[in-house]
Amino acid sequence: MDKAFIKGLRLIEALAHSEKPRGVTELAAELGLTKSNVHRLLATLVAQGYVHQDPQYSTYALGTKIWELGSHVIRRLDLTKVARPAMERLAALTGETVHLSVLDDMDVVYLDKIESSHHIRAHTHVGQRAPAYTMATGKAMLARMPDAYLERYHNRFQSFTPTTITTMDQLHRAIEEVRATGFAVVPHGEWRAGIAACACAILGPNGDLAGAIGVSGPDTRVKREELDAFSPHLVAAASAISSALGYTGPR
């Protein structure tokens, strides 16, 4: 167990429960630590942007970075709760696995899923990551980002299947197709072979990207025709979730 890390967490908790900025002596007495120990911990937290120091009074208070981290967690929890009814409807309409994902830097992360009723289905788990450029949900979300965001993939492509995108030109073409149609289609797995999928982005109150909802299944059963047939239901599900989150603009 990392004792220094635990001391730092206790210090953050003490500052979070404080109504006003605190001094080193006061914090040391409350936490049962030496003043030099508290000072070192505070210096680290200040350097990392979690704590602000008022040099005039030599007091410390939490900064907004903690709030920003917490707000990300709350948004994800809210998204999962809000999206569930639309996910259940989409699963019932398609009979295939439905995923809810978010974009985390260069990856997609699965927040929630509803399994297909079929015995043979796409095998994934909540919390799993995958490169966004290989996934239908990833492409749907990348299409909502500025072109400059795509540059982070430059010279960082990996080939996972024969159909994986491996160049910037291929990525830009794929993203432009998503922007034109409003949804992403991956008829043959680019992350895991044998998986077909389609996905649509979910928008937050200000039109910012909130996540994506997708449908997937084995490409031996889910052909391009099925993906095209799923797309109106998929777009409707994404629109319903976006509306529930407070988005009122056009798709």
JSON list of C-alpha atoms in Angstrom, two decimals, residues 11-204:
[
{"chain": "A", "resi": 11, "resn": "LEU", "atom": "CA", "xyz": [-5.43, 15.82, 1.96]},
{"chain": "A", "resi": 12, "resn": "ILE", "atom": "CA", "xyz": [-7.62, 16.24, -1.12]},
{"chain": "A", "resi": 13, "resn": "GLU", "atom": "CA", "xyz": [-10.65, 15.06, 0.86]},
{"chain": "A", "resi": 14, "resn": "ALA", "atom": "CA", "xyz": [-9.89, 17.53, 3.66]},
{"chain": "A", "resi": 15, "resn": "LEU", "atom": "CA", "xyz": [-9.68, 20.41, 1.18]},
{"chain": "A", "resi": 16, "resn": "ALA", "atom": "CA", "xyz": [-12.85, 19.23, -0.58]},
{"chain": "A", "resi": 17, "resn": "HIS", "atom": "CA", "xyz": [-14.81, 19.41, 2.68]},
{"chain": "A", "resi": 18, "resn": "SER", "atom": "CA", "xyz": [-13.41, 22.82, 3.63]},
{"chain": "A", "resi": 19, "resn": "GLU", "atom": "CA", "xyz": [-15.55, 25.92, 3.26]},
{"chain": "A", "resi": 20, "resn": "LYS", "atom": "CA", "xyz": [-12.50, 28.16, 2.90]},
{"chain": "A", "resi": 21, "resn": "PRO", "atom": "CA", "xyz": [-8.80, 27.87, 1.99]},
{"chain": "A", "resi": 22, "resn": "ARG", "atom": "CA", "xyz": [-6.67, 26.08, 4.58]},
{"chain": "A", "resi": 23, "resn": "GLY", "atom": "CA", "xyz": [-3.17, 26.59, 5.93]},
{"chain": "A", "resi": 24, "resn": "VAL", "atom": "CA", "xyz": [-0.45, 23.98, 6.32]},
{"chain": "A", "resi": 25, "resn": "THR", "atom": "CA", "xyz": [-0.50, 24.01, 10.14]},
{"chain": "A", "resi": 26, "resn": "GLU", "atom": "CA", "xyz": [-4.28, 23.57, 10.26]},
{"chain": "A", "resi": 27, "resn": "LEU", "atom": "CA", "xyz": [-4.24, 20.72, 7.74]},
{"chain": "A", "resi": 28, "resn": "ALA", "atom": "CA", "xyz": [-1.35, 18.97, 9.49]},
{"chain": "A", "resi": 29, "resn": "ALA", "atom": "CA", "xyz": [-3.21, 19.05, 12.81]},
{"chain": "A", "resi": 30, "resn": "GLU", "atom": "CA", "xyz": [-6.43, 17.72, 11.26]},
{"chain": "A", "resi": 31, "resn": "LEU", "atom": "CA", "xyz": [-4.74, 14.89, 9.40]},
{"chain": "A", "resi": 32, "resn": "GLY", "atom": "CA", "xyz": [-2.18, 13.97, 12.06]},
{"chain": "A", "resi": 33, "resn": "LEU", "atom": "CA", "xyz": [0.73, 14.62, 9.72]},
{"chain": "A", "resi": 34, "resn": "THR", "atom": "CA", "xyz": [3.86, 16.69, 10.05]},
{"chain": "A", "resi": 35, "resn": "LYS", "atom": "CA", "xyz": [3.84, 20.16, 8.55]},
{"chain": "A", "resi": 36, "resn": "SER", "atom": "CA", "xyz": [6.76, 19.26, 6.27]},
{"chain": "A", "resi": 37, "resn": "ASN", "atom": "CA", "xyz": [4.84, 16.23, 5.00]},
{"chain": "A", "resi": 38, "resn": "VAL", "atom": "CA", "xyz": [1.73, 18.29, 4.26]},
{"chain": "A", "resi": 39, "resn": "HIS", "atom": "CA", "xyz": [3.82, 20.97, 2.57]},
{"chain": "A", "resi": 40, "resn": "ARG", "atom": "CA", "xyz": [5.44, 18.42, 0.24]},
{"chain": "A", "resi": 41, "resn": "LEU", "atom": "CA", "xyz": [2.07, 16.89, -0.64]},
{"chain": "A", "resi": 42, "resn": "LEU", "atom": "CA", "xyz": [0.57, 20.31, -1.33]},
{"chain": "A", "resi": 43, "resn": "ALA", "atom": "CA", "xyz": [3.53, 21.30, -3.51]},
{"chain": "A", "resi": 44, "resn": "THR", "atom": "CA", "xyz": [2.96, 18.18, -5.63]},
{"chain": "A", "resi": 45, "resn": "LEU", "atom": "CA", "xyz": [-0.78, 18.83, -5.92]},
{"chain": "A", "resi": 46, "resn": "VAL", "atom": "CA", "xyz": [-0.16, 22.46, -6.86]},
{"chain": "A", "resi": 47, "resn": "ALA", "atom": "CA", "xyz": [2.36, 21.40, -9.53]},
{"chain": "A", "resi": 48, "resn": "GLN", "atom": "CA", "xyz": [-0.20, 18.97, -11.00]},
{"chain": "A", "resi": 49, "resn": "GLY", "atom": "CA", "xyz": [-2.97, 21.58, -11.03]},
{"chain": "A", "resi": 50, "resn": "TYR", "atom": "CA", "xyz": [-5.23, 19.99, -8.41]},
{"chain": "A", "resi": 51, "resn": "VAL", "atom": "CA", "xyz": [-4.65, 22.62, -5.72]},
{"chain": "A", "resi": 52, "resn": "HIS", "atom": "CA", "xyz": [-4.25, 26.41, -5.87]},
{"chain": "A", "resi": 53, "resn": "GLN", "atom": "CA", "xyz": [-2.13, 28.38, -3.43]},
{"chain": "A", "resi": 54, "resn": "ASP", "atom": "CA", "xyz": [-2.86, 31.89, -2.26]},
{"chain": "A", "resi": 55, "resn": "PRO", "atom": "CA", "xyz": [0.68, 33.22, -1.70]},
{"chain": "A", "resi": 56, "resn": "GLN", "atom": "CA", "xyz": [-0.55, 36.27, 0.18]},
{"chain": "A", "resi": 57, "resn": "TYR", "atom": "CA", "xyz": [-2.06, 34.22, 3.00]},
{"chain": "A", "resi": 58, "resn": "SER", "atom": "CA", "xyz": [-0.15, 30.93, 2.46]},
{"chain": "A", "resi": 59, "resn": "THR", "atom": "CA", "xyz": [-3.40, 29.02, 2.19]},
{"chain": "A", "resi": 60, "resn": "TYR", "atom": "CA", "xyz": [-4.54, 26.27, -0.17]},
{"chain": "A", "resi": 61, "resn": "ALA", "atom": "CA", "xyz": [-7.78, 25.28, -1.87]},
{"chain": "A", "resi": 62, "resn": "LEU", "atom": "CA", "xyz": [-8.81, 22.70, -4.44]},
{"chain": "A", "resi": 63, "resn": "GLY", "atom": "CA", "xyz": [-8.82, 23.87, -8.05]},
{"chain": "A", "resi": 64, "resn": "THR", "atom": "CA", "xyz": [-11.33, 23.09, -10.78]},
{"chain": "A", "resi": 65, "resn": "LYS", "atom": "CA", "xyz": [-9.36, 20.08, -12.06]},
{"chain": "A", "resi": 66, "resn": "ILE", "atom": "CA", "xyz": [-11.03, 17.84, -9.49]},
{"chain": "A", "resi": 67, "resn": "TRP", "atom": "CA", "xyz": [-14.44, 19.14, -10.57]},
{"chain": "A", "resi": 68, "resn": "GLU", "atom": "CA", "xyz": [-13.56, 18.53, -14.23]},
{"chain": "A", "resi": 69, "resn": "LEU", "atom": "CA", "xyz": [-12.63, 14.90, -13.52]},
{"chain": "A", "resi": 70, "resn": "GLY", "atom": "CA", "xyz": [-15.78, 14.36, -11.49]},
{"chain": "A", "resi": 71, "resn": "SER", "atom": "CA", "xyz": [-17.96, 15.92, -14.17]},
{"chain": "A", "resi": 72, "resn": "HIS", "atom": "CA", "xyz": [-16.61, 13.43, -16.73]},
{"chain": "A", "resi": 73, "resn": "VAL", "atom": "CA", "xyz": [-17.64, 10.56, -14.48]},
{"chain": "A", "resi": 74, "resn": "ILE", "atom": "CA", "xyz": [-21.10, 12.06, -13.84]},
{"chain": "A", "resi": 75, "resn": "ARG", "atom": "CA", "xyz": [-21.68, 12.60, -17.56]},
{"chain": "A", "resi": 76, "resn": "ARG", "atom": "CA", "xyz": [-20.84, 8.98, -18.29]},
{"chain": "A", "resi": 77, "resn": "LEU", "atom": "CA", "xyz": [-23.15, 7.75, -15.55]},
{"chain": "A", "resi": 78, "resn": "ASP", "atom": "CA", "xyz": [-25.94, 10.00, -16.82]},
{"chain": "A", "resi": 79, "resn": "LEU", "atom": "CA", "xyz": [-25.37, 8.85, -20.41]},
{"chain": "A", "resi": 80, "resn": "THR", "atom": "CA", "xyz": [-25.64, 5.18, -19.44]},
{"chain": "A", "resi": 81, "resn": "LYS", "atom": "CA", "xyz": [-28.88, 5.75, -17.56]},
{"chain": "A", "resi": 82, "resn": "VAL", "atom": "CA", "xyz": [-30.43, 7.95, -20.24]},
{"chain": "A", "resi": 83, "resn": "ALA", "atom": "CA", "xyz": [-29.41, 5.69, -23.12]},
{"chain": "A", "resi": 84, "resn": "ARG", "atom": "CA", "xyz": [-30.69, 2.41, -21.71]},
{"chain": "A", "resi": 85, "resn": "PRO", "atom": "CA", "xyz": [-34.33, 2.62, -22.93]},
{"chain": "A", "resi": 86, "resn": "ALA", "atom": "CA", "xyz": [-33.26, 3.46, -26.50]},
{"chain": "A", "resi": 87, "resn": "MET", "atom": "CA", "xyz": [-30.67, 0.68, -26.40]},
{"chain": "A", "resi": 88, "resn": "GLU", "atom": "CA", "xyz": [-33.32, -1.83, -25.34]},
{"chain": "A", "resi": 89, "resn": "ARG", "atom": "CA", "xyz": [-35.65, -0.75, -28.16]},
{"chain": "A", "resi": 90, "resn": "LEU", "atom": "CA", "xyz": [-32.83, -0.99, -30.70]},
{"chain": "A", "resi": 91, "resn": "ALA", "atom": "CA", "xyz": [-31.83, -4.45, -29.47]},
{"chain": "A", "resi": 92, "resn": "ALA", "atom": "CA", "xyz": [-35.44, -5.63, -29.76]},
{"chain": "A", "resi": 93, "resn": "LEU", "atom": "CA", "xyz": [-35.76, -4.23, -33.30]},
{"chain": "A", "resi": 94, "resn": "THR", "atom": "CA", "xyz": [-32.48, -5.64, -34.63]},
{"chain": "A", "resi": 95, "resn": "GLY", "atom": "CA", "xyz": [-31.95, -8.78, -32.55]},
{"chain": "A", "resi": 96, "resn": "GLU", "atom": "CA", "xyz": [-28.23, -7.97, -32.46]},
{"chain": "A", "resi": 97, "resn": "THR", "atom": "CA", "xyz": [-25.79, -6.73, -29.82]},
{"chain": "A", "resi": 98, "resn": "VAL", "atom": "CA", "xyz": [-26.11, -3.02, -28.99]},
{"chain": "A", "resi": 99, "resn": "HIS", "atom": "CA", "xyz": [-23.21, -1.02, -27.57]},
{"chain": "A", "resi": 100, "resn": "LEU", "atom": "CA", "xyz": [-22.92, 2.38, -25.92]},
{"chain": "A", "resi": 101, "resn": "SER", "atom": "CA", "xyz": [-19.45, 3.88, -26.25]},
{"chain": "A", "resi": 102, "resn": "VAL", "atom": "CA", "xyz": [-17.52, 7.07, -25.57]},
{"chain": "A", "resi": 103, "resn": "LEU", "atom": "CA", "xyz": [-14.40, 8.50, -27.17]},
{"chain": "A", "resi": 104, "resn": "ASP", "atom": "CA", "xyz": [-11.36, 8.59, -24.89]},
{"chain": "A", "resi": 105, "resn": "ASP", "atom": "CA", "xyz": [-8.44, 10.18, -26.71]},
{"chain": "A", "resi": 106, "resn": "MET", "atom": "CA", "xyz": [-7.66, 7.67, -29.50]},
{"chain": "A", "resi": 107, "resn": "ASP", "atom": "CA", "xyz": [-9.85, 4.85, -28.24]},
{"chain": "A", "resi": 108, "resn": "VAL", "atom": "CA", "xyz": [-13.48, 3.94, -27.80]},
{"chain": "A", "resi": 109, "resn": "VAL", "atom": "CA", "xyz": [-14.55, 2.64, -24.40]},
{"chain": "A", "resi": 110, "resn": "TYR", "atom": "CA", "xyz": [-17.67, 0.50, -23.99]},
{"chain": "A", "resi": 111, "resn": "LEU", "atom": "CA", "xyz": [-19.94, 1.95, -21.31]},
{"chain": "A", "resi": 112, "resn": "ASP", "atom": "CA", "xyz": [-22.86, -0.44, -21.67]},
{"chain": "A", "resi": 113, "resn": "LYS", "atom": "CA", "xyz": [-24.11, -3.27, -23.88]},
{"chain": "A", "resi": 114, "resn": "ILE", "atom": "CA", "xyz": [-27.15, -5.42, -24.51]},
{"chain": "A", "resi": 115, "resn": "GLU", "atom": "CA", "xyz": [-26.36, -8.90, -25.76]},
{"chain": "A", "resi": 116, "resn": "SER", "atom": "CA", "xyz": [-27.85, -10.33, -28.93]},
{"chain": "A", "resi": 117, "resn": "SER", "atom": "CA", "xyz": [-30.54, -12.95, -28.55]},
{"chain": "A", "resi": 118, "resn": "HIS", "atom": "CA", "xyz": [-28.58, -15.14, -30.97]},
{"chain": "A", "resi": 119, "resn": "HIS", "atom": "CA", "xyz": [-26.23, -17.84, -29.74]},
{"chain": "A", "resi": 120, "resn": "ILE", "atom": "CA", "xyz": [-23.50, -16.63, -32.13]},
{"chain": "A", "resi": 121, "resn": "ARG", "atom": "CA", "xyz": [-22.81, -12.97, -31.42]},
{"chain": "A", "resi": 122, "resn": "ALA", "atom": "CA", "xyz": [-20.12, -10.31, -31.02]},
{"chain": "A", "resi": 123, "resn": "HIS", "atom": "CA", "xyz": [-18.16, -10.93, -27.81]},
{"chain": "A", "resi": 124, "resn": "THR", "atom": "CA", "xyz": [-17.20, -7.73, -26.00]},
{"chain": "A", "resi": 125, "resn": "HIS", "atom": "CA", "xyz": [-17.34, -6.47, -22.43]},
{"chain": "A", "resi": 126, "resn": "VAL", "atom": "CA", "xyz": [-18.13, -3.20, -20.70]},
{"chain": "A", "resi": 127, "resn": "GLY", "atom": "CA", "xyz": [-14.94, -1.25, -20.02]},
{"chain": "A", "resi": 128, "resn": "GLN", "atom": "CA", "xyz": [-13.16, -2.71, -23.04]},
{"chain": "A", "resi": 129, "resn": "ARG", "atom": "CA", "xyz": [-11.11, -0.37, -25.21]},
{"chain": "A", "resi": 130, "resn": "ALA", "atom": "CA", "xyz": [-10.42, -0.47, -28.92]},
{"chain": "A", "resi": 131, "resn": "PRO", "atom": "CA", "xyz": [-8.74, 1.91, -31.40]},
{"chain": "A", "resi": 132, "resn": "ALA", "atom": "CA", "xyz": [-11.44, 4.35, -32.54]},
{"chain": "A", "resi": 133, "resn": "TYR", "atom": "CA", "xyz": [-10.41, 4.23, -36.20]},
{"chain": "A", "resi": 134, "resn": "THR", "atom": "CA", "xyz": [-11.23, 0.51, -36.31]},
{"chain": "A", "resi": 135, "resn": "MET", "atom": "CA", "xyz": [-14.74, 0.68, -34.85]},
{"chain": "A", "resi": 136, "resn": "ALA", "atom": "CA", "xyz": [-18.11, 1.80, -36.21]},
{"chain": "A", "resi": 137, "resn": "THR", "atom": "CA", "xyz": [-18.78, 3.68, -32.95]},
{"chain": "A", "resi": 138, "resn": "GLY", "atom": "CA", "xyz": [-15.31, 5.18, -33.17]},
{"chain": "A", "resi": 139, "resn": "LYS", "atom": "CA", "xyz": [-15.77, 6.39, -36.74]},
{"chain": "A", "resi": 140, "resn": "ALA", "atom": "CA", "xyz": [-19.18, 7.83, -35.84]},
{"chain": "A", "resi": 141, "resn": "MET", "atom": "CA", "xyz": [-17.61, 9.85, -33.04]},
{"chain": "A", "resi": 142, "resn": "LEU", "atom": "CA", "xyz": [-14.49, 10.87, -34.97]},
{"chain": "A", "resi": 143, "resn": "ALA", "atom": "CA", "xyz": [-16.78, 12.27, -37.68]},
{"chain": "A", "resi": 144, "resn": "ARG", "atom": "CA", "xyz": [-18.05, 14.75, -35.08]},
{"chain": "A", "resi": 145, "resn": "MET", "atom": "CA", "xyz": [-14.55, 15.93, -34.24]},
{"chain": "A", "resi": 146, "resn": "PRO", "atom": "CA", "xyz": [-12.55, 18.56, -36.16]},
{"chain": "A", "resi": 147, "resn": "ASP", "atom": "CA", "xyz": [-10.14, 17.29, -38.80]},
{"chain": "A", "resi": 148, "resn": "ALA", "atom": "CA", "xyz": [-7.20, 18.33, -36.62]},
{"chain": "A", "resi": 149, "resn": "TYR", "atom": "CA", "xyz": [-8.27, 15.69, -34.10]},
{"chain": "A", "resi": 150, "resn": "LEU", "atom": "CA", "xyz": [-7.62, 12.96, -36.68]},
{"chain": "A", "resi": 151, "resn": "GLU", "atom": "CA", "xyz": [-3.98, 13.96, -36.96]},
{"chain": "A", "resi": 152, "resn": "ARG", "atom": "CA", "xyz": [-3.19, 12.17, -33.69]},
{"chain": "A", "resi": 153, "resn": "TYR", "atom": "CA", "xyz": [-3.43, 8.91, -35.67]},
{"chain": "A", "resi": 154, "resn": "HIS", "atom": "CA", "xyz": [-0.66, 9.95, -38.06]},
{"chain": "A", "resi": 155, "resn": "ASN", "atom": "CA", "xyz": [1.97, 7.18, -38.18]},
{"chain": "A", "resi": 156, "resn": "ARG", "atom": "CA", "xyz": [0.17, 5.34, -35.36]},
{"chain": "A", "resi": 157, "resn": "PHE", "atom": "CA", "xyz": [-2.02, 2.92, -37.31]},
{"chain": "A", "resi": 158, "resn": "GLN", "atom": "CA", "xyz": [-1.92, -0.79, -36.58]},
{"chain": "A", "resi": 159, "resn": "SER", "atom": "CA", "xyz": [-3.38, -3.49, -38.80]},
{"chain": "A", "resi": 160, "resn": "PHE", "atom": "CA", "xyz": [-5.57, -5.94, -36.87]},
{"chain": "A", "resi": 161, "resn": "THR", "atom": "CA", "xyz": [-7.45, -7.54, -39.77]},
{"chain": "A", "resi": 162, "resn": "PRO", "atom": "CA", "xyz": [-7.15, -7.47, -43.58]},
{"chain": "A", "resi": 163, "resn": "THR", "atom": "CA", "xyz": [-9.71, -4.61, -43.68]},
{"chain": "A", "resi": 164, "resn": "THR", "atom": "CA", "xyz": [-8.19, -2.33, -41.01]},
{"chain": "A", "resi": 165, "resn": "ILE", "atom": "CA", "xyz": [-7.60, 1.28, -42.03]},
{"chain": "A", "resi": 166, "resn": "THR", "atom": "CA", "xyz": [-3.85, 1.91, -42.10]},
{"chain": "A", "resi": 167, "resn": "THR", "atom": "CA", "xyz": [-3.40, 5.33, -43.74]},
{"chain": "A", "resi": 168, "resn": "MET", "atom": "CA", "xyz": [-4.57, 8.88, -43.13]},
{"chain": "A", "resi": 169, "resn": "ASP", "atom": "CA", "xyz": [-6.12, 8.99, -46.61]},
{"chain": "A", "resi": 170, "resn": "GLN", "atom": "CA", "xyz": [-8.25, 5.95, -45.81]},
{"chain": "A", "resi": 171, "resn": "LEU", "atom": "CA", "xyz": [-9.28, 7.44, -42.48]},
{"chain": "A", "resi": 172, "resn": "HIS", "atom": "CA", "xyz": [-10.28, 10.78, -44.02]},
{"chain": "A", "resi": 173, "resn": "ARG", "atom": "CA", "xyz": [-12.33, 9.02, -46.70]},
{"chain": "A", "resi": 174, "resn": "ALA", "atom": "CA", "xyz": [-14.10, 6.89, -44.10]},
{"chain": "A", "resi": 175, "resn": "ILE", "atom": "CA", "xyz": [-14.87, 9.94, -41.93]},
{"chain": "A", "resi": 176, "resn": "GLU", "atom": "CA", "xyz": [-16.19, 11.92, -44.89]},
{"chain": "A", "resi": 177, "resn": "GLU", "atom": "CA", "xyz": [-18.56, 9.05, -45.71]},
{"chain": "A", "resi": 178, "resn": "VAL", "atom": "CA", "xyz": [-19.88, 9.08, -42.14]},
{"chain": "A", "resi": 179, "resn": "ARG", "atom": "CA", "xyz": [-20.38, 12.84, -42.28]},
{"chain": "A", "resi": 180, "resn": "ALA", "atom": "CA", "xyz": [-22.29, 12.46, -45.54]},
{"chain": "A", "resi": 181, "resn": "THR", "atom": "CA", "xyz": [-24.63, 9.69, -44.35]},
{"chain": "A", "resi": 182, "resn": "GLY", "atom": "CA", "xyz": [-24.91, 10.52, -40.64]},
{"chain": "A", "resi": 183, "resn": "PHE", "atom": "CA", "xyz": [-23.85, 7.06, -39.48]},
{"chain": "A", "resi": 184, "resn": "ALA", "atom": "CA", "xyz": [-20.87, 4.72, -39.72]},
{"chain": "A", "resi": 185, "resn": "VAL", "atom": "CA", "xyz": [-20.82, 1.27, -41.30]},
{"chain": "A", "resi": 186, "resn": "VAL", "atom": "CA", "xyz": [-18.10, -1.36, -40.90]},
{"chain": "A", "resi": 187, "resn": "PRO", "atom": "CA", "xyz": [-19.26, -4.38, -42.92]},
{"chain": "A", "resi": 188, "resn": "HIS", "atom": "CA", "xyz": [-16.16, -6.46, -42.09]},
{"chain": "A", "resi": 189, "resn": "GLY", "atom": "CA", "xyz": [-14.31, -6.26, -38.79]},
{"chain": "A", "resi": 190, "resn": "GLU", "atom": "CA", "xyz": [-11.32, -3.94, -38.62]},
{"chain": "A", "resi": 191, "resn": "TRP", "atom": "CA", "xyz": [-10.56, -4.64, -34.95]},
{"chain": "A", "resi": 192, "resn": "ARG", "atom": "CA", "xyz": [-11.79, -8.22, -34.71]},
{"chain": "A", "resi": 193, "resn": "ALA", "atom": "CA", "xyz": [-12.32, -10.27, -37.87]},
{"chain": "A", "resi": 194, "resn": "GLY", "atom": "CA", "xyz": [-15.81, -11.46, -38.69]},
{"chain": "A", "resi": 195, "resn": "ILE", "atom": "CA", "xyz": [-17.75, -8.63, -37.04]},
{"chain": "A", "resi": 196, "resn": "ALA", "atom": "CA", "xyz": [-20.09, -6.26, -38.90]},
{"chain": "A", "resi": 197, "resn": "ALA", "atom": "CA", "xyz": [-21.34, -3.08, -37.26]},
{"chain": "A", "resi": 198, "resn": "CYS", "atom": "CA", "xyz": [-23.01, 0.27, -37.73]},
{"chain": "A", "resi": 199, "resn": "ALA", "atom": "CA", "xyz": [-23.11, 3.22, -35.34]},
{"chain": "A", "resi": 200, "resn": "CYS", "atom": "CA", "xyz": [-24.35, 6.77, -34.87]},
{"chain": "A", "resi": 201, "resn": "ALA", "atom": "CA", "xyz": [-23.04, 9.59, -32.68]},
{"chain": "A", "resi": 202, "resn": "ILE", "atom": "CA", "xyz": [-24.92, 10.90, -29.65]},
{"chain": "A", "resi": 203, "resn": "LEU", "atom": "CA", "xyz": [-24.87, 14.64, -29.01]},
{"chain": "A", "resi": 204, "resn": "GLY", "atom": "CA", "xyz": [-25.00, 16.55, -25.75]}
]
